[in-house]
Amino acid sequence: MLGVCYYPEHWPESMWAQDAQEMAALGLKYVRIGEFAWSRIESAPGVFHFEWLDRAIATLADAGLSVIMCTPTATPPKWLIDLYPDILPVDVKTGTTRGFGSRRHYDFSSENFFREAMRITEVLGQRYGEHPAICGWQTDNELACHDTTHSYSANAKAAFQQWCQQHYGNIDNLNQAWGNVFWSMEYQNFQQIELPYLAVTETNPSHNLAYRRFSSDQVIRFHDEMIAILRRYAPNRFITHNFIPMSDTQTDNAALAKQLDFVSYDNYPLGRTDLFFANAATPNFKRYMRTGHPDYASYAFDQSRGISHGPFWIMEQQPGPVNWARHNPRPEPGMVRLWSWQAFAHGAATVCFFRWRQVPFAQEQMHAGLKRTDNSPATAYAEIQQLKQELAKLPALPETPVVAEVAIVTETVAQWVTEIERQGDSYNQQQVEFAYYSALRKLGITVDFIGQDADLSAYKLIIAPCLPIVSKAFVDRCARSNAALVFGPRSGAKTPDLTLAPNLGPGLLQQLIPVKVLSVETTRPDCHDALHFADKTYESARWREELSEHADLMVVARYHDNTPAIVQAQHNYYIGTLTCDTFLYDFFAALAKQYGITTVQLAEDLRLVRRGDLTFIFNYGATAATLNLPATTQFVVGSNQINPFDVVIYR
Ligand code: GLA
């Protein structure tokens, strides 16, 4: 259930055997290798060097380890770039070419790169596809990280023009769909279409959305072809990819996951929390500097489980301070173990640590590993020894399902729409969704993330914090569902081409709840108005919709001026405003009670989640707490007393 990322090419061969033995002794089973080794595998066009890699795999296998092989396409070597300079992507903010010298320096629309990437994939597939020591494959590395989905290149433009032609058929349809009559933006033919960047002021939202869809499709085209090649040569091995958080990519993660056997996620809670909350309205950040926000890692775990349609892996688990965030604190002692347990609790099958040993050179020399550069064990080492012993008590855990009664409906397009059309600076779709999720998690509710195409029958409560474009098929399925349905502001407000819904917001959702959004205002994050709900007063802020009244609507909450803020028709709810965390907590607590969903009240820094017959409690806080569990409780790990940064597991 444990593994590690290893770079044999970074170390003298004389160290490999001892490394492998120590890994095995630490309880690690999987070793991921090869994802940045292109220049060592192919030193010039067609000049291959496999002997070192063969020996590295053999050394790991001799110690009883299973190898995960990667395609090395995240790092095209210098000779390849010199041969085909159009591989380099072009920055959409400046129009300048992004250079060689780090990684991910490739354009998804470069046919030269596409061909070369598939060639090296095929070469590796042929050589290692059926290798007995290799249990599975990872495609590329963190596809589209470092803002590499979008490119302003000539290749991207030509491919986008073709994409538009395929999608709109003729240019009049495109002009009509995008509303190009506005500001004389009409095109006479597809070859005239520009990329939506570097114009004088804002470019057309419809044009932007089309370009984002196209760019994401390019990533998926690349990825799906790579998977198809690997399937040919490695038919009996798993194929996965290591994903980054949705907030940091511009690719549709659900679509990217489709052809994989399972999803892997790279879990860096400290740096990611720092970036995610950098501009948040209420970060409450200090408390969580060395732990990450208690709901941040699990937010990504539950999303990963959703697009994985079952168990997922952690391919990279933060082992100590990293080097790439705005600030890079040390985790509190115990957190590496806690994060690992949290991943298992939310549905992980395996957790791999990044990386085996800190490397003394190049970009990541300040990034911790399980071992220090002098080969002494770093802090996390002992935590993994403990984890190994604890995991031995739960051998069936990887196959145990996580069962949720509550689902959040999410999709990448929602994020794109709200980034393209901000309307208010303090609207951030990911943070809106996170706030809803966090409120549910504070109530001890297990949450699934689903798309509009999901089966809704398993859920008692389904929540869409922000879903601007809804499909008719989804609305019809909602209409047949017995679950309580909650839609947040902006939901249903847009057509698929990002124009206003003709019948006003929430558009097609009016089939479920006969409310109309009469107008929208956004305000500064520090300007609140009152929101009245169930005899209490909360805040309405940042985004506020004026809602119509209707005989079939019940008003659930009102704005300061007594007009409706949240309305209900039967078991369907529409929320017209952004609000505060305490409101979300109380509102979901009330809904949970009404619709028969179990909640648990815990201290602020404790989180509870269930997997099968196991209950996990995590303490993200610096103070110990006593759990009021009955004397008959069967503890697997820990006891009634939970220490700071500790884990309790019981049946
Ligand atoms: C990412 C990458 C790794 C490494 C780590 C450092 O997750 O996949 O190659 O750069 O970050 O934290």
XYZ file of C-alpha atoms and ligand atoms in Angstrom:
663
model
C 0.000 0.000 0.000
C 3.088 2.257 0.066
C 5.618 3.367 -2.520
C 8.181 5.981 -3.430
C 9.441 8.051 -6.369
C 13.040 7.301 -7.263
C 15.515 8.658 -9.802
C 18.301 6.085 -10.280
C 19.904 8.420 -12.856
C 20.565 10.948 -10.061
C 22.724 8.588 -7.994
C 25.857 6.499 -8.457
C 24.950 2.976 -9.413
C 26.827 1.766 -6.343
C 24.004 3.170 -4.157
C 21.087 1.487 -5.925
C 21.091 -1.898 -4.212
C 21.225 -0.454 -0.696
C 18.507 2.061 -1.583
C 16.296 -0.753 -2.848
C 16.850 -2.873 0.272
C 16.060 0.059 2.541
C 12.903 0.838 0.599
C 11.696 -2.722 0.990
C 12.558 -2.711 4.706
C 10.569 0.495 5.142
C 7.486 -1.301 3.828
C 7.473 0.319 0.412
C 6.310 -1.895 -2.422
C 6.140 0.398 -5.460
C 8.885 2.505 -7.011
C 8.046 5.033 -9.718
C 10.906 5.761 -12.108
C 11.769 7.303 -15.444
C 9.468 10.279 -15.887
C 12.215 12.813 -16.606
C 14.907 10.510 -18.018
C 14.525 11.108 -21.777
C 18.034 12.563 -22.248
C 19.572 9.503 -20.543
C 17.425 7.045 -22.502
C 17.958 8.658 -25.928
C 21.069 10.833 -26.147
C 20.632 11.723 -29.837
C 17.929 10.867 -32.381
C 17.546 7.096 -32.316
C 20.605 6.540 -30.060
C 19.224 4.576 -27.144
C 20.800 3.579 -23.812
C 18.740 1.036 -21.987
C 21.444 -0.842 -20.118
C 21.422 1.436 -17.073
C 17.627 1.378 -16.922
C 17.568 -2.411 -17.278
C 20.009 -2.681 -14.381
C 18.064 -0.218 -12.240
C 14.838 -2.155 -12.767
C 16.611 -5.435 -12.005
C 18.101 -4.010 -8.805
C 14.714 -2.811 -7.588
C 13.074 -6.108 -8.536
C 15.778 -8.074 -6.697
C 14.727 -6.301 -3.509
C 11.135 -7.385 -4.113
C 9.914 -3.992 -5.342
C 7.394 -3.410 -8.151
C 8.238 -0.729 -10.696
C 5.947 1.912 -12.153
C 7.465 3.076 -15.429
C 6.738 6.529 -16.808
C 6.780 7.973 -20.289
C 9.465 10.708 -20.152
C 7.531 13.188 -22.273
C 7.384 16.015 -19.708
C 11.053 16.740 -20.479
C 11.882 16.749 -24.194
C 15.700 16.872 -24.426
C 17.648 19.748 -25.930
C 18.552 17.947 -29.176
C 14.863 17.390 -29.855
C 14.008 21.051 -29.270
C 16.865 22.102 -31.569
C 15.603 19.713 -34.220
C 11.993 20.956 -33.966
C 11.858 24.430 -32.390
C 8.080 24.531 -32.830
C 7.835 22.143 -29.870
C 8.253 25.122 -27.537
C 4.953 26.673 -26.445
C 4.167 30.385 -26.728
C 3.104 32.337 -23.645
C -0.458 33.619 -23.990
C 0.206 36.647 -21.788
C 3.176 37.998 -23.743
C 3.210 36.180 -27.076
C 6.840 35.176 -26.508
C 8.220 31.667 -26.843
C 8.766 29.810 -23.574
C 12.298 28.466 -23.400
C 14.195 25.269 -22.736
C 15.772 24.767 -19.307
C 13.078 23.450 -16.994
C 10.253 21.089 -17.951
C 6.880 20.849 -19.701
C 8.320 22.985 -22.505
C 6.064 21.597 -25.180
C 3.063 22.700 -27.157
C 0.155 20.267 -27.359
C -0.509 21.537 -30.895
C 2.997 20.819 -32.208
C 2.583 17.846 -34.532
C 6.340 17.339 -34.355
C 6.138 16.871 -30.620
C 3.034 14.719 -30.840
C 4.834 12.358 -33.207
C 8.067 12.323 -31.138
C 6.233 11.788 -27.842
C 4.343 8.848 -29.307
C 7.567 7.492 -30.781
C 9.381 7.432 -27.420
C 6.264 5.965 -25.797
C 6.267 3.183 -28.367
C 9.985 2.520 -27.890
C 9.534 2.198 -24.123
C 6.356 0.177 -24.530
C 8.133 -2.273 -26.840
C 11.031 -2.705 -24.454
C 9.255 -2.762 -21.084
C 5.565 -3.436 -21.805
C 5.691 -7.050 -20.650
C 8.632 -6.710 -18.231
C 7.815 -8.857 -15.180
C 9.121 -6.260 -12.700
C 6.898 -3.504 -14.107
C 3.394 -3.506 -12.663
C 2.075 -0.378 -14.337
C 2.671 2.855 -16.169
C 2.341 6.527 -15.464
C 1.729 8.780 -18.471
C 3.923 11.903 -18.697
C 3.982 13.888 -15.425
C 1.371 16.333 -14.118
C -0.019 17.116 -17.560
C -0.715 20.786 -18.079
C 0.961 21.899 -14.846
C 2.889 25.205 -15.021
C 0.182 26.806 -17.205
C 0.958 24.681 -20.226
C -2.520 23.911 -21.552
C -2.797 27.174 -23.490
C -0.380 28.311 -26.164
C -0.351 31.322 -28.433
C 1.602 29.497 -31.162
C 0.876 29.431 -34.887
C 0.262 25.682 -34.530
C -2.301 26.259 -31.797
C -4.046 28.869 -33.922
C -4.259 26.622 -36.991
C -5.521 23.692 -34.922
C -8.076 25.934 -33.189
C -9.388 27.131 -36.551
C -9.922 23.498 -37.570
C -11.582 22.736 -34.257
C -13.971 25.664 -34.794
C -14.797 24.434 -38.282
C -15.607 20.969 -36.927
C -17.746 22.389 -34.138
C -19.649 25.105 -35.967
C -19.735 23.805 -39.570
C -19.904 27.204 -41.191
C -18.681 30.619 -40.197
C -22.169 32.146 -39.913
C -23.040 29.634 -37.212
C -19.911 30.599 -35.294
C -20.562 34.346 -35.648
C -24.122 33.809 -34.503
C -23.178 31.546 -31.571
C -20.514 33.923 -30.273
C -22.454 37.119 -30.977
C -19.664 38.476 -33.165
C -21.843 41.266 -34.529
C -20.910 43.002 -31.261
C -17.886 45.331 -31.761
C -17.644 44.255 -35.444
C -15.934 40.990 -34.521
C -17.497 39.033 -37.406
C -15.276 36.646 -39.383
C -15.738 35.801 -43.062
C -13.944 32.444 -42.869
C -12.331 30.114 -40.348
C -8.781 31.046 -41.381
C -9.351 34.537 -39.963
C -10.034 33.314 -36.436
C -7.596 34.672 -33.878
C -6.653 33.325 -30.466
C -8.425 35.225 -27.660
C -5.280 36.862 -26.246
C -3.265 40.065 -26.553
C -6.202 42.140 -27.787
C -6.605 45.717 -26.574
C -9.195 44.935 -23.923
C -11.393 41.977 -23.012
C -12.016 39.367 -25.698
C -15.369 37.707 -26.335
C -16.296 35.215 -23.537
C -17.711 32.749 -26.093
C -14.439 32.862 -28.023
C -12.519 32.307 -24.792
C -14.633 29.353 -23.750
C -14.253 27.762 -27.185
C -10.465 28.196 -26.960
C -10.390 26.616 -23.496
C -12.449 23.664 -24.681
C -10.163 23.264 -27.700
C -6.987 23.477 -25.590
C -8.254 20.899 -23.127
C -9.227 18.625 -26.043
C -5.640 18.898 -27.322
C -4.264 17.642 -24.003
C -6.739 14.771 -24.001
C -5.962 13.870 -27.632
C -2.256 13.639 -26.690
C -2.944 11.643 -23.539
C -5.436 9.224 -25.097
C -3.047 8.389 -27.936
C -0.267 7.707 -25.427
C -2.568 5.393 -23.463
C -3.611 3.576 -26.654
C 0.059 2.857 -27.477
C 0.794 1.625 -23.957
C -2.264 -0.628 -24.042
C -0.900 -2.287 -27.185
C 2.451 -3.129 -25.600
C 1.466 -3.469 -21.940
C -1.996 -5.012 -22.121
C -1.905 -6.464 -18.625
C -0.456 -3.511 -16.749
C -2.301 -0.611 -15.141
C -2.029 2.877 -16.614
C -2.416 5.935 -14.421
C -1.516 9.597 -14.447
C -0.498 11.869 -11.574
C -2.985 14.759 -11.393
C -2.571 18.201 -9.842
C -5.416 20.147 -8.205
C -8.097 21.331 -10.551
C -7.494 24.942 -9.507
C -4.013 24.733 -11.027
C -4.726 23.196 -14.407
C -6.738 24.281 -17.420
C -7.587 20.769 -18.523
C -10.824 18.916 -17.975
C -9.621 16.402 -15.385
C -12.693 14.163 -15.687
C -12.128 13.818 -19.449
C -8.406 13.288 -18.903
C -9.153 10.422 -16.507
C -11.520 8.535 -18.797
C -9.094 6.071 -20.434
C -7.034 5.413 -17.285
C -7.354 2.428 -14.987
C -7.315 4.760 -12.016
C -6.377 8.317 -11.127
C -3.330 9.278 -9.079
C -2.992 12.564 -7.235
C 0.115 14.450 -6.110
C -0.555 15.594 -2.568
C 1.330 18.677 -1.353
C -1.026 20.119 1.280
C 1.251 22.905 2.557
C 2.303 24.559 -0.674
C -1.099 23.986 -2.212
C -2.950 25.471 0.764
C -0.663 28.486 0.584
C -1.400 29.003 -3.118
C -5.098 28.170 -2.897
C -5.793 30.644 -0.124
C -3.347 33.311 -1.300
C -6.175 35.729 -2.137
C -9.053 34.175 -0.228
C -11.430 36.429 1.671
C -11.135 34.579 5.002
C -7.989 32.483 4.894
C -7.571 31.736 8.619
C -4.226 30.658 7.345
C -1.750 30.968 10.206
C -3.239 28.092 12.200
C -2.769 25.719 9.285
C 0.634 26.804 8.032
C 2.284 23.500 9.017
C -0.702 21.204 8.514
C -2.557 22.567 5.525
C -6.259 23.412 5.835
C -8.065 20.393 7.410
C -10.295 20.060 4.336
C -7.863 20.932 1.574
C -6.183 17.538 1.059
C -9.437 15.626 1.396
C -11.111 17.990 -1.103
C -8.610 16.747 -3.692
C -8.901 13.131 -2.478
C -12.682 13.120 -2.878
C -12.402 14.752 -6.313
C -9.805 12.140 -7.311
C -12.087 9.327 -6.162
C -14.866 10.907 -8.230
C -12.990 11.021 -11.531
C -11.311 7.687 -10.780
C -14.736 6.053 -10.307
C -13.280 4.160 -7.353
C -9.968 3.861 -5.536
C -7.204 6.265 -6.479
C -3.502 6.509 -5.675
C -1.362 9.179 -4.161
C 1.622 9.111 -6.507
C 3.515 11.873 -4.716
C 3.089 12.605 -1.018
C 4.870 15.642 0.414
C 7.586 14.362 2.812
C 8.763 17.662 4.360
C 9.326 21.237 3.146
C 9.020 21.717 -0.615
C 10.709 24.389 -2.720
C 8.043 25.751 -5.053
C 5.361 27.500 -2.998
C 5.412 31.147 -1.891
C 6.649 29.918 1.498
C 7.790 26.415 2.328
C 7.324 25.539 6.015
C 8.158 22.219 7.659
C 5.119 20.020 8.331
C 4.238 19.543 12.002
C 5.660 16.252 13.315
C 3.162 13.543 12.452
C 1.608 15.240 9.443
C 3.156 13.007 6.781
C 1.575 10.024 8.526
C -1.686 11.934 9.048
C -1.960 12.977 5.377
C -1.252 9.404 4.302
C -3.942 8.007 6.595
C -6.330 10.704 5.427
C -5.765 9.637 1.823
C -6.516 6.020 2.741
C -9.617 7.081 4.677
C -10.960 8.958 1.635
C -10.435 6.046 -0.730
C -6.756 5.761 -1.673
C -5.418 2.294 -2.467
C -1.736 3.268 -2.322
C 0.368 6.192 -1.110
C 3.800 6.859 -2.681
C 6.192 9.424 -1.256
C 8.061 12.015 -3.261
C 11.032 11.453 -3.221
C 13.364 8.806 -1.800
C 16.342 11.101 -1.184
C 16.734 14.865 -1.365
C 18.893 15.690 -4.383
C 21.839 18.076 -3.792
C 21.739 19.704 -7.240
C 19.427 21.519 -9.649
C 15.981 23.023 -9.159
C 14.697 20.868 -6.311
C 17.775 20.823 -4.042
C 15.720 22.550 -1.284
C 12.911 19.947 -1.545
C 12.892 17.340 1.236
C 13.003 13.595 0.626
C 12.601 10.606 2.929
C 16.383 10.666 3.261
C 18.714 13.629 3.467
C 21.499 14.252 0.967
C 24.010 12.632 3.361
C 21.796 9.533 3.278
C 20.566 9.892 6.857
C 16.819 9.361 7.366
C 14.806 12.612 7.401
C 11.902 13.273 9.796
C 9.225 11.521 7.754
C 11.125 8.221 7.752
C 10.045 7.259 11.267
C 6.462 8.305 10.509
C 6.409 5.858 7.601
C 7.812 3.088 9.798
C 4.868 3.683 12.122
C 2.435 3.828 9.203
C 3.725 0.510 7.890
C 2.987 -1.212 11.204
C -0.457 0.342 11.435
C -1.382 -0.523 7.846
C -0.548 -4.160 8.503
C -3.685 -4.284 10.674
C -5.916 -3.316 7.731
C -4.924 -5.434 4.715
C -8.395 -5.234 3.129
C -8.524 -1.439 3.172
C -7.624 -0.822 -0.507
C -10.702 -2.730 -1.685
C -13.100 -1.194 0.843
C -15.439 1.334 -0.783
C -16.207 4.832 0.482
C -19.969 5.309 0.541
C -21.493 8.807 0.472
C -25.072 10.023 0.798
C -24.185 13.535 -0.303
C -22.709 14.590 -3.639
C -21.301 17.809 -5.020
C -21.820 18.287 -8.740
C -18.764 19.836 -10.309
C -17.160 20.332 -13.685
C -14.210 22.100 -15.211
C -16.367 24.188 -17.516
C -17.822 25.942 -14.466
C -14.348 27.036 -13.476
C -13.606 28.259 -16.990
C -16.840 30.255 -17.221
C -16.229 32.027 -13.940
C -12.598 32.775 -14.768
C -13.498 34.144 -18.178
C -16.416 36.189 -16.871
C -15.333 37.219 -13.407
C -17.952 39.917 -12.918
C -16.643 40.397 -9.395
C -13.012 40.079 -8.362
C -13.902 38.188 -5.232
C -15.733 35.382 -7.035
C -13.600 32.258 -7.250
C -15.468 29.116 -8.243
C -12.965 26.780 -6.581
C -13.194 28.645 -3.308
C -16.988 28.724 -3.473
C -17.030 24.971 -4.023
C -14.443 24.455 -1.290
C -16.509 26.473 1.216
C -19.555 24.276 0.557
C -17.413 21.143 0.825
C -15.729 22.308 4.008
C -19.083 23.013 5.690
C -20.205 19.460 4.901
C -16.936 18.004 6.160
C -17.182 19.922 9.440
C -20.482 18.098 9.917
C -18.727 14.737 9.437
C -20.539 14.162 6.143
C -18.819 12.022 3.503
C -18.955 13.713 0.098
C -18.724 12.352 -3.442
C -17.850 14.603 -6.368
C -19.848 13.799 -9.483
C -20.348 15.216 -12.963
C -23.621 16.093 -14.682
C -23.639 12.672 -16.336
C -23.535 10.725 -13.035
C -26.153 8.368 -11.678
C -27.939 10.342 -8.952
C -29.825 7.473 -7.350
C -27.420 6.839 -4.437
C -27.746 10.292 -2.882
C -30.049 11.961 -0.393
C -28.624 15.416 -0.980
C -27.044 16.741 -4.178
C -25.405 20.155 -4.200
C -24.165 22.212 -7.161
C -22.272 25.186 -5.711
C -21.703 26.684 -9.182
C -22.899 25.152 -12.435
C -23.446 27.955 -14.966
C -24.082 25.643 -17.940
C -26.497 22.782 -17.288
C -27.566 20.148 -19.789
C -31.185 19.243 -20.434
C -30.356 15.580 -19.726
C -28.985 16.520 -16.285
C -32.023 18.635 -15.427
C -34.332 15.794 -16.511
C -32.417 13.375 -14.291
C -32.652 15.833 -11.402
C -36.412 16.052 -11.968
C -36.699 12.255 -11.589
C -34.401 12.129 -8.525
C -35.760 11.842 -4.987
C -32.753 13.646 -3.534
C -32.873 17.163 -2.165
C -31.167 19.401 -4.751
C -29.343 22.624 -3.936
C -28.065 25.024 -6.591
C -25.715 27.876 -5.787
C -25.662 31.292 -7.470
C -24.818 31.463 -11.208
C -26.212 27.954 -11.771
C -28.045 27.542 -15.065
C -27.383 31.172 -16.021
C -25.523 30.483 -19.297
C -25.965 28.673 -22.594
C -23.278 26.190 -23.753
C -21.695 28.999 -25.850
C -21.492 31.292 -22.827
C -24.332 33.660 -23.588
C -27.186 34.469 -21.201
C -29.931 31.858 -20.746
C -32.869 33.188 -22.828
C -35.417 32.685 -20.018
C -33.078 34.360 -17.442
C -31.102 32.482 -14.777
C -31.261 29.774 -13.598
C -32.198 28.856 -17.170
C -33.130 25.213 -17.648
C -33.220 24.770 -13.861
C -36.539 26.624 -13.876
C -37.969 23.193 -14.726
C -37.100 22.233 -11.129
C -37.687 25.506 -9.356
C -39.726 28.357 -10.839
C -37.478 31.242 -9.867
C -35.982 33.914 -12.140
C -32.804 35.873 -11.530
C -33.844 39.462 -12.239
C -30.438 41.081 -11.782
C -26.946 40.346 -10.454
C -24.615 42.517 -8.394
C -21.142 41.871 -7.058
C -19.548 43.718 -4.174
C -16.193 44.057 -2.466
C -15.404 41.204 -0.089
C -15.438 43.545 2.916
C -18.997 44.832 2.213
C -21.594 42.536 3.761
C -25.343 42.743 4.088
C -27.553 40.744 6.404
C -28.937 37.376 5.428
C -31.850 36.168 7.561
C -32.338 32.432 7.924
C -34.223 30.509 10.602
C -34.259 33.273 13.230
C -30.579 34.031 12.823
C -28.683 36.648 10.864
C -25.714 35.762 8.671
C -23.883 37.513 5.835
C -24.647 37.971 2.172
C -21.551 39.150 0.319
C -19.560 39.340 -2.924
C -22.260 37.968 -5.270
C -25.939 38.762 -4.878
C -28.852 37.973 -7.200
C -32.262 39.588 -7.178
C -34.776 36.723 -7.227
C -38.388 36.771 -8.414
C -41.243 35.739 -6.132
C -43.682 33.074 -7.302
C -46.724 31.394 -5.762
C -45.004 27.990 -5.920
C -41.865 29.203 -4.157
C -41.147 29.153 -0.459
C -38.667 31.740 0.741
C -36.021 30.020 2.900
C -33.783 33.038 3.575
C -34.119 36.779 2.990
C -31.753 39.639 2.261
C -31.454 42.678 4.550
C -34.340 44.353 2.682
C -36.589 41.316 3.104
C -36.421 40.220 -0.534
C -35.815 36.495 -1.237
C -32.232 35.216 -1.083
C -32.845 31.466 -0.981
C -35.967 29.849 -2.348
C -37.401 26.356 -2.315
C -39.871 24.401 -4.433
C -40.574 20.929 -3.007
C -37.114 19.414 -2.378
C -35.264 21.792 -4.719
C -33.404 24.867 -3.462
C -31.844 27.835 -5.204
C -29.336 30.054 -3.372
C -28.996 33.543 -4.855
C -25.940 34.753 -2.983
C -22.511 33.960 -1.648
C -22.459 33.930 2.095
C -20.304 32.959 5.087
C -19.017 29.643 6.447
C -21.301 29.705 9.503
C -24.360 30.028 7.286
C -23.284 27.099 5.089
C -22.679 24.987 8.189
C -26.085 25.782 9.728
C -27.939 25.491 6.419
C -26.465 22.069 5.596
C -27.006 20.913 9.186
C -30.696 21.804 8.791
C -30.950 20.040 5.419
C -29.124 16.967 6.777
C -31.631 16.742 9.614
C -34.583 17.151 7.279
C -33.388 14.556 4.753
C -32.095 11.947 7.217
C -28.336 12.367 6.820
C -26.212 11.578 9.885
C -23.990 14.402 11.123
C -21.363 14.474 13.860
C -20.382 17.499 15.904
C -16.645 17.675 16.511
C -14.138 20.244 17.746
C -13.085 22.726 15.056
C -9.825 21.045 14.012
C -11.094 17.467 14.090
C -12.380 15.717 10.984
C -14.227 12.413 10.771
C -14.715 10.191 7.752
C -15.880 6.604 7.220
C -14.622 3.940 4.870
C -16.473 0.633 5.087
C -16.922 -0.250 8.761
C -13.977 1.935 9.805
C -14.206 5.434 11.214
C -11.197 7.736 11.004
C -10.680 10.877 13.082
C -7.905 13.353 12.302
C -6.656 16.108 14.567
C -5.357 19.085 12.579
C -5.042 21.145 15.740
C -2.249 21.728 18.240
C -4.313 20.624 21.252
C -5.322 17.137 22.310
C -9.008 16.238 22.455
C -11.068 13.576 24.167
C -13.488 11.641 21.983
C -16.747 10.569 23.588
C -16.743 7.047 22.248
C -18.458 4.159 24.035
C -16.380 1.692 26.073
C -17.181 -1.033 23.532
C -15.382 0.855 20.724
C -12.868 -1.360 18.926
C -9.814 0.837 18.332
C -7.486 -0.105 15.467
C -5.174 2.876 15.899
C -5.146 5.214 18.921
C -7.655 5.569 21.737
C -10.338 7.847 23.156
C -7.736 10.569 23.489
C -6.524 12.144 20.228
C -3.212 13.982 20.325
C -2.242 16.963 18.164
C -1.655 15.957 14.502
C -2.705 12.420 15.318
C -5.075 9.819 13.902
C -7.622 7.562 15.582
C -9.185 4.648 13.718
C -11.953 2.462 15.113
C -14.732 0.079 14.228
C 5.492 17.795 -8.633
C 6.248 16.965 -9.661
C 7.515 16.391 -9.159
C 8.227 17.357 -8.258
C 7.333 17.752 -7.134
C 7.987 18.666 -6.145
O 4.514 17.147 -7.991
O 5.457 15.942 -10.219
O 8.315 16.071 -10.263
O 8.629 18.466 -8.980
O 6.239 18.436 -7.670
O 7.126 18.971 -5.088
